[in-house]
Amino acid sequence: MTTATAPSTHPLVDKHAEVIAQATQALADRSYFSRFPESPSPRVYGEGSAEAGQAAYEALRDNAFGGLGDVRTDGDWVGEEVSPYGPALGITYPHLDVDAALAAATEAIPAWRDAGARTRAAVCVEIVEQINARSFEIAHSVMHTTGQPFVMAFQAAGPHAQDRALESIVAGLVEQERVPASVVWEKPGRDKEGNPAPLRMQKDYRIVPRGVALVIGCNTFPTWNGYPGLFASLVTGNPVIVKPHPRAVLPLAISVAVCREVLAAAGFSADLVQLAPEAEGEGLAKVLAERDEVRIIDYTGGPTFGGWLEEHGAARGQLVYTEKAGVNTIVVDSTDNLRGVLGNLAFSLTLYSGQMCTTPQNIYVPRDGIATDEGQLSFEDFGVKLAAAVGKLTGDDARAVELLGATVNDGVRANAAGLAELAEEAGGTVVLDSREVAHPAYPDAVVRAPGLVSMDASREDVYTQECFGPVTFLIGTSGTDQSLAQFRDTVREHGAMTAAVYSTSEDVLDAARDAAADAGVALSENLTGPVFVNQTAAFSDYHGTGGNPAANSAYVDAAFVANRFRVVTSRRHV
Amino acid sequence: MTTATAPSTHPLVDKHAEVIAQATQALADRSYFSRFPESPSPRVYGEGSAEAGQAAYEALRDNAFGGLGDVRTDGDWVGEEVSPYGPALGITYPHLDVDAALAAATEAIPAWRDAGARTRAAVCVEIVEQINARSFEIAHSVMHTTGQPFVMAFQAAGPHAQDRALESIVAGLVEQERVPASVVWEKPGRDKEGNPAPLRMQKDYRIVPRGVALVIGCNTFPTWNGYPGLFASLVTGNPVIVKPHPRAVLPLAISVAVCREVLAAAGFSADLVQLAPEAEGEGLAKVLAERDEVRIIDYTGGPTFGGWLEEHGAARGQLVYTEKAGVNTIVVDSTDNLRGVLGNLAFSLTLYSGQMCTTPQNIYVPRDGIATDEGQLSFEDFGVKLAAAVGKLTGDDARAVELLGATVNDGVRANAAGLAELAEEAGGTVVLDSREVAHPAYPDAVVRAPGLVSMDASREDVYTQECFGPVTFLIGTSGTDQSLAQFRDTVREHGAMTAAVYSTSEDVLDAARDAAADAGVALSENLTGPVFVNQTAAFSDYHGTGGNPAANSAYVDAAFVANRFRVVTSRRHV
């Protein structure tokens, strides 16, 4: 009988033992660890690798995507991706035959289950290593589906996403290996004569997967938000069907292609990972979610469909992990480094035009102003100075687009264009309009710099709605007490992925920590350097907490992996 | 700032450090461990303790239950418990003011949260120790609410339930302590001159609870099924409201009384654990489940309300842990110890008149019979011999009632009385009718011995329905292959808490293990001695797997505890 920790002779186990050991230690310590270098420099990735990656991406354009090999298709080809930078990608993908795909996934379970956790983890690490080798190709695919600027696309969708994948793999492995493969259980006892007669049983604990897992990708971070669920399910024995956002198929298509190649080369069914591309409007996610074979769903996207998945999934006994939406919040109380605060905040708002699920939306500032190293600063002047910092960072079009990227959809563009209307509705002021930036290389791209609207803390009706994109609210409060109370209450009710506080007062920082604990959101304190509230580091920072409405789970804690498999005991007397 | 693993000077931490260490080790190894002796002998529990416990129980009769102290009541008193052995208990309990109770629970959170995981665990262990001291009183209360025979009521509702509670406490503690309190995260880097300039941040990880937890008790095992959820939620920082089954209030009322006394004596709010008794038909569980303050629900009971909780809880973002119903299954293939098989099975069917969620219901036997150490045995003769074994075990009324207890409700009585009708419907035969047993001490008790009905494997329509109580189906199959296939398919679809196989063939045992893995149910093999398929041992056997429809969780694995708290990080440069 095979058990989770049965010794395995699969060659990949030895190959990846050391990186798994290092990553496991880092995850336990939550210390710094990164397997995949974030610099796209040729000194790191090799001379010519950037050019080769770009060429590989270009070769995929205007073509049928063949990298998935022999797939369970109904014969249709779908795909209508258009780059936020302008050009249509012209790529089509084989459309799944859902019945055949689910049957193939189910059929693949026993061999994958019985391979054991360590072999599965090693195969998963090999997949991520092979994905890493295609980071430049993936970066271009992400840039032209999400609108991310190139360097960000490389880092966030490449090495950072790969580190999150590795984190997920080792978290799943650790969790499975916490269960011993076997134990001899001996209960003391005596026979009728009073002599010791222990009751002895051998108990074997077998790790079994839940069933087919479904990953539903998002438009803005297809790999970064897609990998944790994909690898958490795969390493725990579940075959995975990846349903990408119809406008961001390619990054996940390449990733799934690598999964299938590595699985097949390692002696397993390629159908353990399948891609489910759809025609826009097809509603394939719902079709798949409603299948009884699907036992796990990972979802990143809007709250309406996310809520539907949670409710209907529970009724079907599915596990549903969601990341939806929220109102990320910053409380500004005081600082001894105003320049650092403004620079840090300006960058946070600018990066990818505020289209990160972690970009701050609500900045609470006392109406009476704040104490700074440059003297007392009024609420209005704080807005003016933050606007100036954003303006300085994004003033030059050619440099700005390398931070801003392009707007991903019409919703973002409408939000960016609607600041005056929004300010009027909120009884507030446009402190900085969202500037239209001309992209020197892509004239069709709609690029927008951050805008700022100030309003009063009483206008909860406006600022507790998520306004996705380059729009930030400066909210005037009666003081830091009100700022913290609003922070706590609005995040508890509406959710947030991130929060930050600026204060020179230990009392205020303590109160902010308590408010963050009550609200269930991670807190960054006094970030004035090159760490930004929007960014989390794999192995150390949790992404989300699962403790407020923005997300029901966190990358990557034990709860994210522990329920994706079950333990089946068999026991007998010995 | 207080963190999960902050050093604590609470005196209970030292007091219980050793038992926590022992239990933690046992849980990791899944080896034998029991903190609370299962023998009700005066040599173990002290001379006079049995009598004192009975007197304590009797003193509660025909009285208002005052043990809860100062509770958030609306002034009503409720309680209509009637012993399955006959007499009304005559006890009333203070009815909660739901608003006030939820407010008090919520108010109690910060101090309990900030006490840290180790203090919480120590206080929880102290509660269980104090509950253990009242095991005889609880045994009588369980006997007279569930109908369990006395010795079983003592063991299952006393020490065994207390061991499960301790298991739940240490599982929750371990899970919280896997998260470090703090780390200095150091990312290598260089400054503009190329000198080492690492980026350093301190990150503090704070354990925060979900919110108010609700435990919904069942009629048959109020403590054994109630404690795991109660203590898993409490140790992870959540206040708990315990809503007992209206016919089994007293065992949980005593338990909650102990919780409140110990919490208050330890310096915490007694309202961290509150009892929510209800008038029968009030529907208080639903009222409580629909409150936004309630974030966790543990439920044992029927599948209809359990399914409602799962679905509507998910829509509200609640965590819902359920144990519902299933069809526990035994596959009989062959044996070299027929006498042991029959004796073991007869006991399993007899104990508590089959009213355990773990009692076998479906026994698959090949129509062509089985090979045994007493020669080939036909399907019919296997039924005759099993009936004889049951008859021998339960033939003497006075001895039988000490195993059978009393029937708990009219549904069980109707099932026991309806075998002829059921056999006719199923085109089968009554192999053994459920005998009415006269209780020598309690003439009003309805006591029933196990009955057996044989039918063909084609009658899935009958035997895949749960028929709770002293009714077992002998199902004739075309052979062990069909037995295993039916086992796998019916458990996968309808759920099971337990399964067993009897075979002398290693191939059959292997196939049974595979079928159990596919079905997601624990397997007992060739039990012919004093271990029974209905029984699981804390720290070693999981109760349920969470992998089939009978239960969505298991006592006690990591997934049962890991999501009951969340981690909130705060990070800053150092």
Short mmCIF file of N, CA and C in Angstrom, two decimals, chain A residues 93-227:
data_model
loop_
_atom_site.label_atom_id
_atom_site.label_comp_id
_atom_site.label_asym_id
_atom_site.label_seq_id
_atom_site.Cartn_x
_atom_site.Cartn_y
_atom_site.Cartn_z
N TYR A 93 -7.33 28.82 -28.87
CA TYR A 93 -7.01 27.69 -27.98
C TYR A 93 -8.06 26.61 -28.17
N PRO A 94 -7.66 25.36 -27.97
CA PRO A 94 -8.63 24.27 -28.15
C PRO A 94 -9.66 24.29 -27.01
N HIS A 95 -10.91 24.29 -27.37
CA HIS A 95 -12.01 24.33 -26.40
C HIS A 95 -12.23 22.93 -25.84
N LEU A 96 -12.41 22.84 -24.52
CA LEU A 96 -12.56 21.53 -23.87
C LEU A 96 -13.90 20.88 -24.21
N ASP A 97 -13.86 19.57 -24.30
CA ASP A 97 -15.06 18.75 -24.15
C ASP A 97 -15.19 18.48 -22.66
N VAL A 98 -16.12 19.16 -22.01
CA VAL A 98 -16.15 19.14 -20.54
C VAL A 98 -16.31 17.73 -19.99
N ASP A 99 -17.21 16.96 -20.57
CA ASP A 99 -17.41 15.59 -20.08
C ASP A 99 -16.11 14.78 -20.19
N ALA A 100 -15.49 14.86 -21.34
CA ALA A 100 -14.27 14.08 -21.55
C ALA A 100 -13.14 14.58 -20.65
N ALA A 101 -13.08 15.89 -20.46
CA ALA A 101 -12.03 16.46 -19.62
C ALA A 101 -12.18 16.01 -18.17
N LEU A 102 -13.41 16.04 -17.67
CA LEU A 102 -13.63 15.63 -16.28
C LEU A 102 -13.39 14.13 -16.12
N ALA A 103 -13.77 13.37 -17.13
CA ALA A 103 -13.51 11.92 -17.07
C ALA A 103 -12.01 11.64 -17.07
N ALA A 104 -11.26 12.36 -17.91
CA ALA A 104 -9.81 12.15 -17.96
C ALA A 104 -9.16 12.57 -16.65
N ALA A 105 -9.64 13.68 -16.08
CA ALA A 105 -9.08 14.14 -14.79
C ALA A 105 -9.34 13.10 -13.71
N THR A 106 -10.56 12.60 -13.67
CA THR A 106 -10.93 11.62 -12.64
C THR A 106 -10.11 10.34 -12.79
N GLU A 107 -9.93 9.94 -14.04
CA GLU A 107 -9.17 8.73 -14.31
C GLU A 107 -7.71 8.86 -13.87
N ALA A 108 -7.22 10.07 -13.89
CA ALA A 108 -5.81 10.29 -13.55
C ALA A 108 -5.56 10.27 -12.05
N ILE A 109 -6.61 10.28 -11.25
CA ILE A 109 -6.44 10.42 -9.80
C ILE A 109 -5.65 9.28 -9.15
N PRO A 110 -6.04 8.01 -9.33
CA PRO A 110 -5.40 6.97 -8.50
C PRO A 110 -3.87 6.95 -8.61
N ALA A 111 -3.32 7.03 -9.82
CA ALA A 111 -1.86 6.95 -9.95
C ALA A 111 -1.18 8.15 -9.29
N TRP A 112 -1.80 9.32 -9.43
CA TRP A 112 -1.24 10.54 -8.83
C TRP A 112 -1.35 10.47 -7.31
N ARG A 113 -2.49 10.01 -6.82
CA ARG A 113 -2.69 9.83 -5.38
C ARG A 113 -1.66 8.85 -4.81
N ASP A 114 -1.49 7.75 -5.49
CA ASP A 114 -0.65 6.70 -4.93
C ASP A 114 0.84 6.95 -5.14
N ALA A 115 1.17 7.99 -5.89
CA ALA A 115 2.58 8.36 -6.03
C ALA A 115 3.14 8.91 -4.73
N GLY A 116 2.29 9.41 -3.89
CA GLY A 116 2.75 9.94 -2.60
C GLY A 116 3.05 11.42 -2.67
N ALA A 117 2.99 12.05 -1.49
CA ALA A 117 3.10 13.50 -1.40
C ALA A 117 4.46 14.01 -1.87
N ARG A 118 5.52 13.28 -1.54
CA ARG A 118 6.85 13.79 -1.84
C ARG A 118 7.13 13.77 -3.35
N THR A 119 6.67 12.73 -3.99
CA THR A 119 6.82 12.69 -5.45
C THR A 119 5.99 13.79 -6.10
N ARG A 120 4.77 13.94 -5.61
CA ARG A 120 3.94 15.02 -6.18
C ARG A 120 4.61 16.38 -6.00
N ALA A 121 5.16 16.61 -4.81
CA ALA A 121 5.81 17.90 -4.56
C ALA A 121 6.99 18.10 -5.50
N ALA A 122 7.79 17.04 -5.69
CA ALA A 122 8.96 17.16 -6.56
C ALA A 122 8.54 17.43 -8.00
N VAL A 123 7.50 16.77 -8.45
CA VAL A 123 7.02 17.02 -9.82
C VAL A 123 6.52 18.47 -9.93
N CYS A 124 5.82 18.93 -8.91
CA CYS A 124 5.33 20.31 -8.93
C CYS A 124 6.49 21.31 -8.96
N VAL A 125 7.53 21.05 -8.19
CA VAL A 125 8.69 21.95 -8.21
C VAL A 125 9.34 21.95 -9.59
N GLU A 126 9.42 20.78 -10.19
CA GLU A 126 9.98 20.71 -11.54
C GLU A 126 9.15 21.57 -12.51
N ILE A 127 7.84 21.51 -12.36
CA ILE A 127 6.97 22.35 -13.20
C ILE A 127 7.33 23.82 -13.01
N VAL A 128 7.47 24.24 -11.76
CA VAL A 128 7.73 25.66 -11.50
C VAL A 128 9.11 26.06 -12.04
N GLU A 129 10.07 25.16 -11.91
CA GLU A 129 11.39 25.45 -12.47
C GLU A 129 11.30 25.64 -14.00
N GLN A 130 10.52 24.80 -14.63
CA GLN A 130 10.37 24.91 -16.09
C GLN A 130 9.58 26.16 -16.46
N ILE A 131 8.63 26.52 -15.63
CA ILE A 131 7.90 27.78 -15.86
C ILE A 131 8.86 28.95 -15.73
N ASN A 132 9.74 28.88 -14.73
CA ASN A 132 10.72 29.95 -14.54
C ASN A 132 11.57 30.16 -15.79
N ALA A 133 11.90 29.05 -16.44
CA ALA A 133 12.73 29.16 -17.65
C ALA A 133 11.99 29.88 -18.78
N ARG A 134 10.69 30.00 -18.64
CA ARG A 134 9.91 30.70 -19.67
C ARG A 134 9.40 32.05 -19.16
N SER A 135 10.10 32.62 -18.17
CA SER A 135 9.62 33.86 -17.54
C SER A 135 9.49 35.02 -18.52
N PHE A 136 10.41 35.15 -19.45
CA PHE A 136 10.32 36.28 -20.39
C PHE A 136 9.12 36.12 -21.32
N GLU A 137 8.93 34.91 -21.79
CA GLU A 137 7.77 34.63 -22.65
C GLU A 137 6.47 34.92 -21.89
N ILE A 138 6.43 34.46 -20.64
CA ILE A 138 5.23 34.69 -19.80
C ILE A 138 5.08 36.18 -19.52
N ALA A 139 6.20 36.89 -19.29
CA ALA A 139 6.12 38.33 -19.02
C ALA A 139 5.44 39.06 -20.18
N HIS A 140 5.85 38.74 -21.40
CA HIS A 140 5.20 39.39 -22.55
C HIS A 140 3.72 39.01 -22.64
N SER A 141 3.43 37.77 -22.34
CA SER A 141 2.03 37.32 -22.42
C SER A 141 1.20 38.03 -21.35
N VAL A 142 1.79 38.26 -20.21
CA VAL A 142 1.06 38.94 -19.13
C VAL A 142 0.92 40.43 -19.45
N MET A 143 2.00 41.03 -19.93
CA MET A 143 1.93 42.44 -20.31
C MET A 143 0.79 42.66 -21.30
N HIS A 144 0.66 41.77 -22.26
CA HIS A 144 -0.31 42.00 -23.33
C HIS A 144 -1.69 41.38 -23.09
N THR A 145 -1.90 40.91 -21.89
CA THR A 145 -3.27 40.50 -21.52
C THR A 145 -3.78 41.33 -20.35
N THR A 146 -2.86 41.76 -19.49
CA THR A 146 -3.27 42.48 -18.27
C THR A 146 -3.05 43.98 -18.39
N GLY A 147 -2.16 44.39 -19.27
CA GLY A 147 -1.77 45.79 -19.32
C GLY A 147 -0.67 46.15 -18.34
N GLN A 148 -0.12 45.19 -17.62
CA GLN A 148 1.00 45.50 -16.72
C GLN A 148 2.18 46.04 -17.53
N PRO A 149 2.96 46.96 -16.92
CA PRO A 149 4.21 47.37 -17.56
C PRO A 149 5.17 46.17 -17.59
N PHE A 150 6.14 46.21 -18.49
CA PHE A 150 6.92 45.00 -18.73
C PHE A 150 7.68 44.49 -17.51
N VAL A 151 8.40 45.38 -16.82
CA VAL A 151 9.22 44.89 -15.70
C VAL A 151 8.35 44.30 -14.61
N MET A 152 7.22 44.96 -14.34
CA MET A 152 6.30 44.41 -13.37
C MET A 152 5.77 43.06 -13.83
N ALA A 153 5.41 42.98 -15.12
CA ALA A 153 4.89 41.71 -15.65
C ALA A 153 5.93 40.61 -15.46
N PHE A 154 7.21 40.97 -15.70
CA PHE A 154 8.26 39.97 -15.50
C PHE A 154 8.30 39.53 -14.04
N GLN A 155 8.37 40.52 -13.15
CA GLN A 155 8.57 40.19 -11.74
C GLN A 155 7.34 39.54 -11.11
N ALA A 156 6.20 40.23 -11.21
CA ALA A 156 5.02 39.75 -10.49
C ALA A 156 4.48 38.47 -11.08
N ALA A 157 4.47 38.40 -12.42
CA ALA A 157 3.89 37.21 -13.05
C ALA A 157 4.93 36.12 -13.24
N GLY A 158 6.19 36.49 -13.08
CA GLY A 158 7.27 35.52 -13.21
C GLY A 158 7.75 35.05 -11.84
N PRO A 159 8.96 35.50 -11.46
CA PRO A 159 9.56 34.98 -10.23
C PRO A 159 8.70 35.13 -8.98
N HIS A 160 8.01 36.26 -8.82
CA HIS A 160 7.19 36.40 -7.60
C HIS A 160 6.06 35.37 -7.59
N ALA A 161 5.41 35.20 -8.72
CA ALA A 161 4.35 34.19 -8.80
C ALA A 161 4.92 32.79 -8.62
N GLN A 162 6.12 32.58 -9.16
CA GLN A 162 6.76 31.26 -9.02
C GLN A 162 7.12 30.99 -7.56
N ASP A 163 7.57 32.03 -6.87
CA ASP A 163 7.84 31.84 -5.43
C ASP A 163 6.55 31.50 -4.68
N ARG A 164 5.46 32.17 -5.03
CA ARG A 164 4.18 31.84 -4.39
C ARG A 164 3.77 30.39 -4.71
N ALA A 165 4.07 29.97 -5.93
CA ALA A 165 3.76 28.58 -6.31
C ALA A 165 4.57 27.61 -5.45
N LEU A 166 5.85 27.91 -5.31
CA LEU A 166 6.71 27.04 -4.50
C LEU A 166 6.24 27.03 -3.04
N GLU A 167 5.86 28.20 -2.55
CA GLU A 167 5.32 28.29 -1.19
C GLU A 167 4.11 27.37 -1.03
N SER A 168 3.24 27.41 -2.00
CA SER A 168 2.04 26.60 -1.97
C SER A 168 2.37 25.11 -2.00
N ILE A 169 3.35 24.76 -2.79
CA ILE A 169 3.77 23.35 -2.89
C ILE A 169 4.32 22.85 -1.57
N VAL A 170 5.23 23.61 -0.98
CA VAL A 170 5.82 23.11 0.27
C VAL A 170 4.80 23.17 1.41
N ALA A 171 3.91 24.16 1.39
CA ALA A 171 2.86 24.18 2.42
C ALA A 171 2.01 22.92 2.32
N GLY A 172 1.68 22.53 1.10
CA GLY A 172 0.88 21.32 0.92
C GLY A 172 1.66 20.07 1.30
N LEU A 173 2.93 20.05 0.99
CA LEU A 173 3.75 18.88 1.33
C LEU A 173 3.88 18.74 2.85
N VAL A 174 4.22 19.85 3.51
CA VAL A 174 4.37 19.82 4.97
C VAL A 174 3.09 19.30 5.61
N GLU A 175 1.97 19.81 5.12
CA GLU A 175 0.69 19.45 5.72
C GLU A 175 0.43 17.95 5.58
N GLN A 176 0.75 17.41 4.42
CA GLN A 176 0.53 15.97 4.22
C GLN A 176 1.50 15.15 5.06
N GLU A 177 2.73 15.64 5.20
CA GLU A 177 3.72 14.85 5.94
C GLU A 177 3.56 14.99 7.44
N ARG A 178 2.70 15.87 7.89
CA ARG A 178 2.40 15.89 9.33
C ARG A 178 1.64 14.63 9.75
N VAL A 179 1.02 13.98 8.79
CA VAL A 179 0.29 12.74 9.08
C VAL A 179 1.25 11.58 8.91
N PRO A 180 1.50 10.81 9.97
CA PRO A 180 2.43 9.68 9.79
C PRO A 180 1.84 8.66 8.83
N ALA A 181 2.70 7.94 8.14
CA ALA A 181 2.23 6.92 7.21
C ALA A 181 1.61 5.75 7.98
N SER A 182 2.14 5.49 9.15
CA SER A 182 1.72 4.29 9.86
C SER A 182 2.11 4.41 11.33
N VAL A 183 1.35 3.77 12.21
CA VAL A 183 1.72 3.73 13.61
C VAL A 183 1.25 2.40 14.19
N VAL A 184 2.01 1.89 15.15
CA VAL A 184 1.48 0.78 15.94
C VAL A 184 0.95 1.37 17.24
N TRP A 185 -0.33 1.21 17.43
CA TRP A 185 -1.07 1.80 18.56
C TRP A 185 -1.19 0.73 19.62
N GLU A 186 -0.76 1.06 20.81
CA GLU A 186 -0.73 0.03 21.86
C GLU A 186 -1.40 0.56 23.10
N LYS A 187 -2.54 -0.02 23.40
CA LYS A 187 -3.31 0.41 24.56
C LYS A 187 -3.02 -0.56 25.70
N PRO A 188 -2.55 -0.03 26.83
CA PRO A 188 -2.24 -0.93 27.95
C PRO A 188 -3.49 -1.67 28.41
N GLY A 189 -3.31 -2.88 28.84
CA GLY A 189 -4.45 -3.65 29.35
C GLY A 189 -3.93 -4.90 30.05
N ARG A 190 -4.82 -5.58 30.68
CA ARG A 190 -4.44 -6.82 31.37
C ARG A 190 -5.43 -7.92 31.01
N ASP A 191 -4.94 -9.15 31.00
CA ASP A 191 -5.84 -10.27 30.75
C ASP A 191 -6.55 -10.65 32.05
N LYS A 192 -7.34 -11.73 31.95
CA LYS A 192 -8.16 -12.09 33.12
C LYS A 192 -7.31 -12.48 34.32
N GLU A 193 -6.08 -12.92 34.03
CA GLU A 193 -5.20 -13.29 35.15
C GLU A 193 -4.43 -12.08 35.69
N GLY A 194 -4.64 -10.94 35.08
CA GLY A 194 -3.96 -9.74 35.58
C GLY A 194 -2.59 -9.51 34.97
N ASN A 195 -2.23 -10.34 33.99
CA ASN A 195 -0.95 -10.12 33.31
C ASN A 195 -1.11 -9.05 32.23
N PRO A 196 -0.03 -8.33 31.97
CA PRO A 196 -0.11 -7.30 30.92
C PRO A 196 -0.53 -7.92 29.59
N ALA A 197 -1.54 -7.33 28.99
CA ALA A 197 -2.02 -7.81 27.69
C ALA A 197 -2.46 -6.60 26.88
N PRO A 198 -1.50 -5.88 26.36
CA PRO A 198 -1.85 -4.67 25.63
C PRO A 198 -2.62 -5.00 24.35
N LEU A 199 -3.47 -4.07 23.98
CA LEU A 199 -4.22 -4.15 22.72
C LEU A 199 -3.37 -3.45 21.68
N ARG A 200 -3.03 -4.16 20.60
CA ARG A 200 -2.13 -3.56 19.61
C ARG A 200 -2.78 -3.54 18.24
N MET A 201 -2.72 -2.40 17.62
CA MET A 201 -3.25 -2.29 16.26
C MET A 201 -2.27 -1.53 15.39
N GLN A 202 -2.17 -1.98 14.15
CA GLN A 202 -1.45 -1.16 13.17
C GLN A 202 -2.45 -0.28 12.45
N LYS A 203 -2.08 1.00 12.34
CA LYS A 203 -2.95 1.93 11.65
C LYS A 203 -2.16 2.59 10.52
N ASP A 204 -2.69 2.48 9.34
CA ASP A 204 -2.06 3.14 8.19
C ASP A 204 -2.91 4.33 7.79
N TYR A 205 -2.24 5.44 7.53
CA TYR A 205 -2.94 6.67 7.18
C TYR A 205 -2.65 7.01 5.73
N ARG A 206 -3.68 7.05 4.96
CA ARG A 206 -3.49 7.25 3.52
C ARG A 206 -4.06 8.62 3.13
N ILE A 207 -3.23 9.38 2.41
CA ILE A 207 -3.66 10.70 1.94
C ILE A 207 -4.48 10.51 0.67
N VAL A 208 -5.68 11.04 0.67
CA VAL A 208 -6.51 10.95 -0.55
C VAL A 208 -6.97 12.36 -0.94
N PRO A 209 -7.01 12.61 -2.24
CA PRO A 209 -7.43 13.94 -2.70
C PRO A 209 -8.94 14.10 -2.60
N ARG A 210 -9.40 15.33 -2.81
CA ARG A 210 -10.83 15.61 -2.78
C ARG A 210 -11.54 15.20 -4.06
N GLY A 211 -10.86 15.44 -5.18
CA GLY A 211 -11.50 15.21 -6.49
C GLY A 211 -10.92 16.21 -7.48
N VAL A 212 -11.69 16.59 -8.46
CA VAL A 212 -11.19 17.55 -9.45
C VAL A 212 -11.22 18.95 -8.85
N ALA A 213 -10.15 19.71 -9.07
CA ALA A 213 -10.07 21.10 -8.61
C ALA A 213 -10.21 22.03 -9.81
N LEU A 214 -10.87 23.15 -9.55
CA LEU A 214 -11.09 24.14 -10.59
C LEU A 214 -10.42 25.44 -10.17
N VAL A 215 -9.60 26.01 -11.05
CA VAL A 215 -8.99 27.31 -10.80
C VAL A 215 -9.61 28.30 -11.79
N ILE A 216 -10.21 29.35 -11.26
CA ILE A 216 -10.84 30.37 -12.12
C ILE A 216 -9.97 31.62 -12.07
N GLY A 217 -9.31 31.91 -13.18
CA GLY A 217 -8.31 32.98 -13.22
C GLY A 217 -8.91 34.36 -13.39
N CYS A 218 -8.10 35.35 -13.08
CA CYS A 218 -8.57 36.74 -13.22
C CYS A 218 -7.79 37.42 -14.34
N ASN A 219 -8.24 38.60 -14.70
CA ASN A 219 -7.68 39.32 -15.84
C ASN A 219 -6.36 40.01 -15.50
N THR A 220 -6.22 40.47 -14.26
CA THR A 220 -5.07 41.34 -13.93
C THR A 220 -3.84 40.58 -13.45
N PHE A 221 -4.04 39.46 -12.74
CA PHE A 221 -2.90 38.69 -12.24
C PHE A 221 -3.12 37.19 -12.48
N PRO A 222 -3.15 36.80 -13.75
CA PRO A 222 -3.52 35.42 -14.04
C PRO A 222 -2.60 34.39 -13.39
N THR A 223 -1.29 34.65 -13.39
CA THR A 223 -0.40 33.64 -12.81
C THR A 223 -0.23 33.84 -11.30
N TRP A 224 -0.02 35.07 -10.88
CA TRP A 224 0.23 35.33 -9.45
C TRP A 224 -0.95 34.85 -8.61
N ASN A 225 -2.18 35.11 -9.08
CA ASN A 225 -3.35 34.66 -8.33
C ASN A 225 -3.79 33.25 -8.73
N GLY A 226 -3.28 32.75 -9.83
CA GLY A 226 -3.70 31.42 -10.27
C GLY A 226 -2.85 30.29 -9.70
N TYR A 227 -1.55 30.54 -9.57
CA TYR A 227 -0.66 29.45 -9.14
C TYR A 227 -0.94 28.90 -7.74
#
